[in-house]
Amino acid sequence: MTAIKHALQRDLFTPQDERLLGVVHIGKAGGKKKKAIICASVTTERPVEVFISKIKRAEKGDTYKKQKVWHLKELKVVNGKEVGGKESTEFDLQFEKNFKWSATSVGEKHNFLSCLWKLCHRYLPRQQKPAFSNVPQSILEVAVAGGDTTRGGSTAGADDDSLEDYQALTEQEETDLERMITECEFAISDAEAFTNSLSKDLSVLDGQNIHSIMGSEAQVNSLMVLLDNALAEVSQIESRLDEYDHMVGGIATQMGQMKNQESFIQITNKNHTRLLEQLDTLVVQLDLSKGHVKALRESDLRTDSGIEACTSAAEALQEAMEVELPKGLSKLNAVKEQQKLFHDLRQKFAARIFEHLNNVFMRQGSDQPGASLAKQASGLKLPKHFPYHRDLLPYRQLILWLKVADKTKYTQLSTTYTQSLNKLYTQEIKDFMATAKQRFIQQELSSSIRNLSGSQQSLSKEKRKIFGSTQSLAVKAVGKKLRFGHKKRTLGGSRESLATSDFELSDREKFSSTFREVLNELEPTCQDEEVFLTKFFHLNVESADTMMPGGSDDEEDDTDQGIASRKKYQEAQVTKEIRRMMTEIFSVVESELLSLVAFGEDLDPLNSLNMLVVIGQRVSQAQQVNDGSFLAKMLGNCLIEVKRNFDNFIKNKVRMVQESHVSKGKKCGILPFVQDFEDFVGLAESIFRDSGRRTDIDKAYSTLIWAVFETIERVSGDSQKTPAEVVMFENYHHLLNCLSSLKIAALENEKKQVRVRYNENFNSYVTTMLGRPLEKLSNFFEGVKQVIDGGLRPEEVGFQLKYSKQELRKCIKEYSGKEVKKGLESVYHKIVKHTSEADHMLLRVVWQDMQKEFIRQYKDFEDLIAKCYAGSQIKLEFTIDDVLNYFSDIALAQ
């Protein structure tokens, strides 16, 4: 320890003019390995500063470096961790953060903590001293006494004492010391003479001191006399003061009585003044002007000036009634009478407001200009209620006053409003929806008339009148016709597109446009009414503060979490109240909108695609504005219904695909449900492009296309005219072209599956149809290959009797160019019969692949001839160019 301390003093502290006083080896609490050294040091210059340093040994060598340095005044807590007299090597030092360390021994830890105790009490003021806890009291007492000799504390104590006792020499002392050293230069050579000289000087000084003391005895006697005289004078002064105090005693009693009387008078005057001020304030606060009283009783609530006067008077009345009276003043008769007057005024005025606005709301419900306006309007429009809102907004402050003054009448008034507006909106919206449905019916009838034959379009006027009178019956039959149309065409096997159905594309676009118009009218109507309700009936968080459960007497949670929770609760309550009122007013909207959705579904099930996109977009917009609003909830319910219709539509399409079949006695070609799938996907993509409901249609695509896959595989073998491979590769080719042109990301895996199935069936058909056009040659060379595979060398094959050159020439003579071309023509006619007449491109592809397969076989024959019959000059009677010409001529001839 001494060596380390010396090394630390030399290497780290001496260069910085510091003295090392305390050292302790430490490691992390709970660890055994020593990892660092904690040192306590002081500066050698004044003012003295004390530091606590953490020293770590370098990884290489025996050098040390300071890792962290704290000033002693940064130390806040010292925890010795010795509870119940149980010694421990662990201790904590808390600076900005708490450090937990463990010393190598208990004695070393006690020495260091004792050193810290002394340094804190010597160099820190009382308010900056750290707290020492769980440290043995014996250590602290020894430290205060001056050091602990038993635990090595003497070193630190001696250093501190020497530092405290040290005093610098004055200039005079330095001069005398230098003079004495100069005069005694012989002290080193002759110590005895130097000692004698000092003894003589000391004797002389003692004599001089004695003479000085004896000479000052007269002065001391003179000082004693003066002190005696002073004591006598003090005694005389004290006696005179006692006489003065006795004389003034009576006057002090009288003055005290006078002071008490004056204080009582001042208190009385002050109380009178405060009482007058209190009464003046009370009179002012409880005073209501005659003009306000008259306004509350007589002002006309039908005029703007009367509404303004009533609003000011009601606010003044509310302020007067909310005055907080001091205890006891409420029992005054005048106060009771004034409060009774206020209560009467409030009840009567609340009744006036309720009666007036109740009549206004009732008139709104009974007067229905909206219906006639809707019928007379040339376009699909809902009547605007802005004039009603404009006329009612001046009463907004009076409604707020009524909400505070009489909650019952406020609630009754809001109920009357919702009931009256419900009647008005119900009639308007029903007429509006009837107009929209009439437009849909007219579009359907117009489409039906356009599709009539020329002879039917030339009906006479009389017949047209008869037809016009039966329009209602035709309209009722529209839904039934559409509902059964799809089933009939699938069971009958006739080809009709999924996309066209009974509605033309233009009619479907008109339906979508009209449906958007309906929502464009309903949404702002609901939003405007909701904004008006919020403003007029003060349905906001600020107004909800007084409606919180618990009242103001409950303890409030003023924390951020409590405030946020309370605000969230208030917002939820306000939203719930607004939604309730909106639901009561627009109770017919959801049912009418669902009826319109069902009507569109009856007109054409494909309308569910357009409605899903349109309503989905509106729901997203409404939720962004206010997720809990009436409009968002209502549209959300309609979206659920439309999504259910859409799912049923997809299920029906899947079922129809699965129930499809083909006629056995006819050529198959492109299957109707494959063409329907292409039309449906094209239509759906035009509707769902850039739509937020993309996931729904992608899922429907996947479900429908796998049903198409399964049905193609199932019905491919039903036709007696078309081979199964042709049915499959033609339809898969058609699907592949469709998916490639539309580029639907969600169907990439299905697209790969279509390509694989197409290639498999296409190659199988080509191989099967072409077969072996040069059959005898193919059999001959197959035998040659088997002989070679058996180990015979190619040049020795010609010596085999069965595979001799003569046998080869016989086979070649049977396949002249004319015979080959004739066989190819036969194959081509079969392909034409098998493939679809409409898809000539696919026929060319099949013919080209057969050409490649034929040339491949031809080249195999030539290679074997060159390999096994070299030099024999044996060749086929036709060349590759002849083959190419045969294939080309056959294709062009058709």
JSON list of C-alpha atoms in Angstrom, two decimals, residues 445-546:
[
{"chain": "A", "resi": 445, "resn": "LEU", "atom": "CA", "xyz": [-86.30, 1.45, -69.30]},
{"chain": "A", "resi": 446, "resn": "SER", "atom": "CA", "xyz": [-84.32, 3.64, -71.71]},
{"chain": "A", "resi": 447, "resn": "SER", "atom": "CA", "xyz": [-81.75, 0.89, -72.05]},
{"chain": "A", "resi": 448, "resn": "SER", "atom": "CA", "xyz": [-84.49, -1.68, -72.71]},
{"chain": "A", "resi": 449, "resn": "ILE", "atom": "CA", "xyz": [-86.07, 0.54, -75.36]},
{"chain": "A", "resi": 450, "resn": "ARG", "atom": "CA", "xyz": [-82.68, 1.02, -77.09]},
{"chain": "A", "resi": 451, "resn": "ASN", "atom": "CA", "xyz": [-82.28, -2.76, -77.26]},
{"chain": "A", "resi": 452, "resn": "LEU", "atom": "CA", "xyz": [-85.63, -3.33, -78.98]},
{"chain": "A", "resi": 453, "resn": "SER", "atom": "CA", "xyz": [-85.65, -4.41, -82.59]},
{"chain": "A", "resi": 454, "resn": "GLY", "atom": "CA", "xyz": [-86.49, -1.99, -85.35]},
{"chain": "A", "resi": 455, "resn": "SER", "atom": "CA", "xyz": [-90.04, -3.22, -85.66]},
{"chain": "A", "resi": 456, "resn": "GLN", "atom": "CA", "xyz": [-90.55, -2.86, -81.93]},
{"chain": "A", "resi": 457, "resn": "GLN", "atom": "CA", "xyz": [-89.21, 0.69, -81.95]},
{"chain": "A", "resi": 458, "resn": "SER", "atom": "CA", "xyz": [-91.81, 1.67, -84.56]},
{"chain": "A", "resi": 459, "resn": "LEU", "atom": "CA", "xyz": [-94.70, 1.20, -82.18]},
{"chain": "A", "resi": 460, "resn": "SER", "atom": "CA", "xyz": [-97.63, 3.51, -82.69]},
{"chain": "A", "resi": 461, "resn": "LYS", "atom": "CA", "xyz": [-98.32, 6.32, -80.29]},
{"chain": "A", "resi": 462, "resn": "GLU", "atom": "CA", "xyz": [-101.28, 4.41, -78.91]},
{"chain": "A", "resi": 463, "resn": "LYS", "atom": "CA", "xyz": [-99.11, 1.41, -78.13]},
{"chain": "A", "resi": 464, "resn": "ARG", "atom": "CA", "xyz": [-96.46, 3.65, -76.58]},
{"chain": "A", "resi": 465, "resn": "LYS", "atom": "CA", "xyz": [-99.11, 5.12, -74.30]},
{"chain": "A", "resi": 466, "resn": "ILE", "atom": "CA", "xyz": [-100.15, 1.64, -73.27]},
{"chain": "A", "resi": 467, "resn": "PHE", "atom": "CA", "xyz": [-96.50, 0.72, -72.70]},
{"chain": "A", "resi": 468, "resn": "GLY", "atom": "CA", "xyz": [-96.00, 3.88, -70.64]},
{"chain": "A", "resi": 469, "resn": "SER", "atom": "CA", "xyz": [-98.92, 3.00, -68.42]},
{"chain": "A", "resi": 470, "resn": "THR", "atom": "CA", "xyz": [-97.40, -0.37, -67.72]},
{"chain": "A", "resi": 471, "resn": "GLN", "atom": "CA", "xyz": [-93.98, 0.97, -66.82]},
{"chain": "A", "resi": 472, "resn": "SER", "atom": "CA", "xyz": [-94.54, 0.31, -63.15]},
{"chain": "A", "resi": 473, "resn": "LEU", "atom": "CA", "xyz": [-95.21, -3.36, -63.87]},
{"chain": "A", "resi": 474, "resn": "ALA", "atom": "CA", "xyz": [-92.07, -3.53, -66.01]},
{"chain": "A", "resi": 475, "resn": "VAL", "atom": "CA", "xyz": [-90.04, -1.94, -63.26]},
{"chain": "A", "resi": 476, "resn": "LYS", "atom": "CA", "xyz": [-91.21, -4.51, -60.74]},
{"chain": "A", "resi": 477, "resn": "ALA", "atom": "CA", "xyz": [-90.14, -7.23, -63.12]},
{"chain": "A", "resi": 478, "resn": "VAL", "atom": "CA", "xyz": [-86.65, -5.78, -63.56]},
{"chain": "A", "resi": 479, "resn": "GLY", "atom": "CA", "xyz": [-85.28, -7.10, -60.30]},
{"chain": "A", "resi": 480, "resn": "LYS", "atom": "CA", "xyz": [-86.80, -10.56, -60.78]},
{"chain": "A", "resi": 481, "resn": "LYS", "atom": "CA", "xyz": [-85.44, -10.78, -64.31]},
{"chain": "A", "resi": 482, "resn": "LEU", "atom": "CA", "xyz": [-81.96, -9.84, -63.21]},
{"chain": "A", "resi": 483, "resn": "ARG", "atom": "CA", "xyz": [-81.96, -12.19, -60.24]},
{"chain": "A", "resi": 484, "resn": "PHE", "atom": "CA", "xyz": [-82.76, -15.25, -62.38]},
{"chain": "A", "resi": 485, "resn": "GLY", "atom": "CA", "xyz": [-80.89, -14.21, -65.52]},
{"chain": "A", "resi": 486, "resn": "HIS", "atom": "CA", "xyz": [-77.45, -15.33, -64.37]},
{"chain": "A", "resi": 487, "resn": "LYS", "atom": "CA", "xyz": [-78.62, -18.76, -63.26]},
{"chain": "A", "resi": 488, "resn": "LYS", "atom": "CA", "xyz": [-80.37, -19.43, -66.56]},
{"chain": "A", "resi": 489, "resn": "ARG", "atom": "CA", "xyz": [-77.42, -18.59, -68.73]},
{"chain": "A", "resi": 490, "resn": "THR", "atom": "CA", "xyz": [-74.98, -20.72, -66.71]},
{"chain": "A", "resi": 491, "resn": "LEU", "atom": "CA", "xyz": [-77.23, -23.78, -66.47]},
{"chain": "A", "resi": 492, "resn": "GLY", "atom": "CA", "xyz": [-78.12, -23.55, -70.12]},
{"chain": "A", "resi": 493, "resn": "GLY", "atom": "CA", "xyz": [-74.50, -23.39, -71.16]},
{"chain": "A", "resi": 494, "resn": "SER", "atom": "CA", "xyz": [-74.96, -20.28, -73.34]},
{"chain": "A", "resi": 495, "resn": "ARG", "atom": "CA", "xyz": [-72.21, -17.74, -73.42]},
{"chain": "A", "resi": 496, "resn": "GLU", "atom": "CA", "xyz": [-72.97, -14.40, -71.75]},
{"chain": "A", "resi": 497, "resn": "SER", "atom": "CA", "xyz": [-70.43, -12.07, -70.23]},
{"chain": "A", "resi": 498, "resn": "LEU", "atom": "CA", "xyz": [-70.18, -11.54, -66.51]},
{"chain": "A", "resi": 499, "resn": "ALA", "atom": "CA", "xyz": [-69.49, -7.90, -67.15]},
{"chain": "A", "resi": 500, "resn": "THR", "atom": "CA", "xyz": [-72.37, -7.10, -69.47]},
{"chain": "A", "resi": 501, "resn": "SER", "atom": "CA", "xyz": [-75.21, -9.11, -67.84]},
{"chain": "A", "resi": 502, "resn": "ASP", "atom": "CA", "xyz": [-78.55, -7.32, -68.34]},
{"chain": "A", "resi": 503, "resn": "PHE", "atom": "CA", "xyz": [-77.12, -3.85, -67.76]},
{"chain": "A", "resi": 504, "resn": "GLU", "atom": "CA", "xyz": [-75.03, -2.15, -70.39]},
{"chain": "A", "resi": 505, "resn": "LEU", "atom": "CA", "xyz": [-71.73, -0.61, -69.29]},
{"chain": "A", "resi": 506, "resn": "SER", "atom": "CA", "xyz": [-73.03, 2.92, -69.78]},
{"chain": "A", "resi": 507, "resn": "ASP", "atom": "CA", "xyz": [-76.03, 2.15, -67.57]},
{"chain": "A", "resi": 508, "resn": "ARG", "atom": "CA", "xyz": [-73.74, 0.84, -64.85]},
{"chain": "A", "resi": 509, "resn": "GLU", "atom": "CA", "xyz": [-71.65, 4.01, -65.03]},
{"chain": "A", "resi": 510, "resn": "LYS", "atom": "CA", "xyz": [-74.82, 6.07, -64.76]},
{"chain": "A", "resi": 511, "resn": "PHE", "atom": "CA", "xyz": [-75.82, 4.11, -61.67]},
{"chain": "A", "resi": 512, "resn": "SER", "atom": "CA", "xyz": [-72.43, 4.76, -60.09]},
{"chain": "A", "resi": 513, "resn": "SER", "atom": "CA", "xyz": [-72.69, 8.46, -60.94]},
{"chain": "A", "resi": 514, "resn": "THR", "atom": "CA", "xyz": [-76.20, 8.71, -59.51]},
{"chain": "A", "resi": 515, "resn": "PHE", "atom": "CA", "xyz": [-75.17, 6.82, -56.38]},
{"chain": "A", "resi": 516, "resn": "ARG", "atom": "CA", "xyz": [-72.31, 9.30, -55.86]},
{"chain": "A", "resi": 517, "resn": "GLU", "atom": "CA", "xyz": [-74.77, 12.17, -56.29]},
{"chain": "A", "resi": 518, "resn": "VAL", "atom": "CA", "xyz": [-76.96, 10.69, -53.57]},
{"chain": "A", "resi": 519, "resn": "LEU", "atom": "CA", "xyz": [-74.03, 10.50, -51.16]},
{"chain": "A", "resi": 520, "resn": "ASN", "atom": "CA", "xyz": [-72.84, 13.97, -52.19]},
{"chain": "A", "resi": 521, "resn": "GLU", "atom": "CA", "xyz": [-76.21, 15.32, -51.09]},
{"chain": "A", "resi": 522, "resn": "LEU", "atom": "CA", "xyz": [-76.60, 13.24, -47.91]},
{"chain": "A", "resi": 523, "resn": "GLU", "atom": "CA", "xyz": [-73.11, 13.82, -46.51]},
{"chain": "A", "resi": 524, "resn": "PRO", "atom": "CA", "xyz": [-73.09, 17.66, -46.41]},
{"chain": "A", "resi": 525, "resn": "THR", "atom": "CA", "xyz": [-76.67, 17.64, -45.13]},
{"chain": "A", "resi": 526, "resn": "CYS", "atom": "CA", "xyz": [-75.68, 15.44, -42.20]},
{"chain": "A", "resi": 527, "resn": "GLN", "atom": "CA", "xyz": [-72.46, 17.35, -41.61]},
{"chain": "A", "resi": 528, "resn": "ASP", "atom": "CA", "xyz": [-74.15, 20.75, -41.67]},
{"chain": "A", "resi": 529, "resn": "GLU", "atom": "CA", "xyz": [-76.80, 19.58, -39.24]},
{"chain": "A", "resi": 530, "resn": "GLU", "atom": "CA", "xyz": [-74.15, 18.10, -36.92]},
{"chain": "A", "resi": 531, "resn": "VAL", "atom": "CA", "xyz": [-72.15, 21.34, -36.94]},
{"chain": "A", "resi": 532, "resn": "PHE", "atom": "CA", "xyz": [-75.32, 23.30, -36.18]},
{"chain": "A", "resi": 533, "resn": "LEU", "atom": "CA", "xyz": [-76.28, 20.96, -33.33]},
{"chain": "A", "resi": 534, "resn": "THR", "atom": "CA", "xyz": [-72.83, 21.31, -31.80]},
{"chain": "A", "resi": 535, "resn": "LYS", "atom": "CA", "xyz": [-72.94, 25.10, -31.96]},
{"chain": "A", "resi": 536, "resn": "PHE", "atom": "CA", "xyz": [-76.58, 25.66, -31.09]},
{"chain": "A", "resi": 537, "resn": "PHE", "atom": "CA", "xyz": [-76.90, 23.19, -28.21]},
{"chain": "A", "resi": 538, "resn": "HIS", "atom": "CA", "xyz": [-73.27, 23.73, -27.06]},
{"chain": "A", "resi": 539, "resn": "LEU", "atom": "CA", "xyz": [-72.30, 20.08, -27.37]},
{"chain": "A", "resi": 540, "resn": "ASN", "atom": "CA", "xyz": [-68.59, 20.51, -26.76]},
{"chain": "A", "resi": 541, "resn": "VAL", "atom": "CA", "xyz": [-65.99, 19.65, -24.15]},
{"chain": "A", "resi": 542, "resn": "GLU", "atom": "CA", "xyz": [-66.12, 23.08, -22.51]},
{"chain": "A", "resi": 543, "resn": "SER", "atom": "CA", "xyz": [-69.83, 22.73, -21.89]},
{"chain": "A", "resi": 544, "resn": "ALA", "atom": "CA", "xyz": [-69.35, 19.17, -20.65]},
{"chain": "A", "resi": 545, "resn": "ASP", "atom": "CA", "xyz": [-67.07, 20.29, -17.79]},
{"chain": "A", "resi": 546, "resn": "THR", "atom": "CA", "xyz": [-70.10, 21.00, -15.61]}
]
